[in-house]
Amino acid sequence: MDAGVGGDGNRLSGVSINKAAEQMIYRVGRMSEEEVQREIQELREMVKKQEKRIDRLEKFAIAAYREMVGSEKKAK
């Protein structure tokens, strides 16, 4: 799996989360409480996916760094 792609294949960014939140603000005046709660839950799920992606990228970066440092030590 590509480190830049979420487990479900979606590419999420902070911009898309912000845009979704902004769109919700404009619509909230015409929504029922149930619809607002559903929208909030969807935003929470987007954030969770983004956090998982960040965790995977962090692990990848740490592993790459350790591999690079290990290669440099062997070269000396």
XYZ file of C-alpha atoms in Angstrom:
76
model
C 0.000 0.000 0.000
C 1.294 3.464 -0.881
C 2.157 5.452 2.232
C 0.385 8.482 0.808
C -2.948 6.758 0.360
C -5.416 5.983 3.119
C -6.391 2.386 3.769
C -9.576 2.871 1.789
C -7.730 4.541 -1.095
C -8.937 8.067 -0.319
C -6.482 10.928 -0.307
C -7.439 13.299 2.468
C -5.803 16.568 3.287
C -6.278 19.230 5.895
C -7.704 21.366 3.120
C -10.471 18.874 2.346
C -11.371 18.566 6.033
C -11.457 22.341 6.390
C -13.554 22.672 3.250
C -16.026 20.063 4.524
C -16.319 21.901 7.846
C -16.779 25.233 6.075
C -19.498 23.805 3.831
C -21.259 22.366 6.869
C -21.306 25.777 8.568
C -23.135 27.272 5.599
C -25.688 24.438 5.550
C -26.256 24.064 9.297
C -29.002 26.705 9.439
C -31.183 24.552 7.192
C -30.410 21.217 8.879
C -32.139 19.282 11.626
C -30.180 18.376 14.747
C -29.934 14.783 13.502
C -28.423 15.950 10.209
C -25.942 18.154 12.049
C -24.900 15.216 14.253
C -24.469 13.014 11.176
C -22.313 15.675 9.484
C -20.189 16.046 12.618
C -19.691 12.282 12.745
C -18.546 12.286 9.118
C -16.028 15.025 9.917
C -14.768 13.032 12.911
C -14.271 10.003 10.651
C -12.326 12.127 8.167
C -10.080 13.338 10.984
C -9.505 9.762 12.223
C -8.483 8.673 8.719
C -6.122 11.624 8.513
C -4.595 10.729 11.901
C -4.045 7.133 10.759
C -2.369 8.390 7.597
C -0.092 10.654 9.631
C 0.824 7.723 11.904
C 1.746 5.587 8.870
C 3.825 8.391 7.379
C 5.594 8.928 10.690
C 6.482 5.228 10.948
C 7.706 5.234 7.343
C 9.857 8.332 7.947
C 11.373 6.862 11.117
C 12.149 3.566 9.370
C 13.717 5.395 6.411
C 15.828 7.512 8.765
C 17.027 4.469 10.702
C 17.886 2.687 7.465
C 19.842 5.725 6.253
C 21.737 6.042 9.549
C 22.457 2.308 9.542
C 23.809 2.494 5.991
C 26.079 5.407 6.918
C 27.481 3.512 9.919
C 28.234 0.460 7.749
C 29.965 2.649 5.151
C 32.412 4.012 7.765
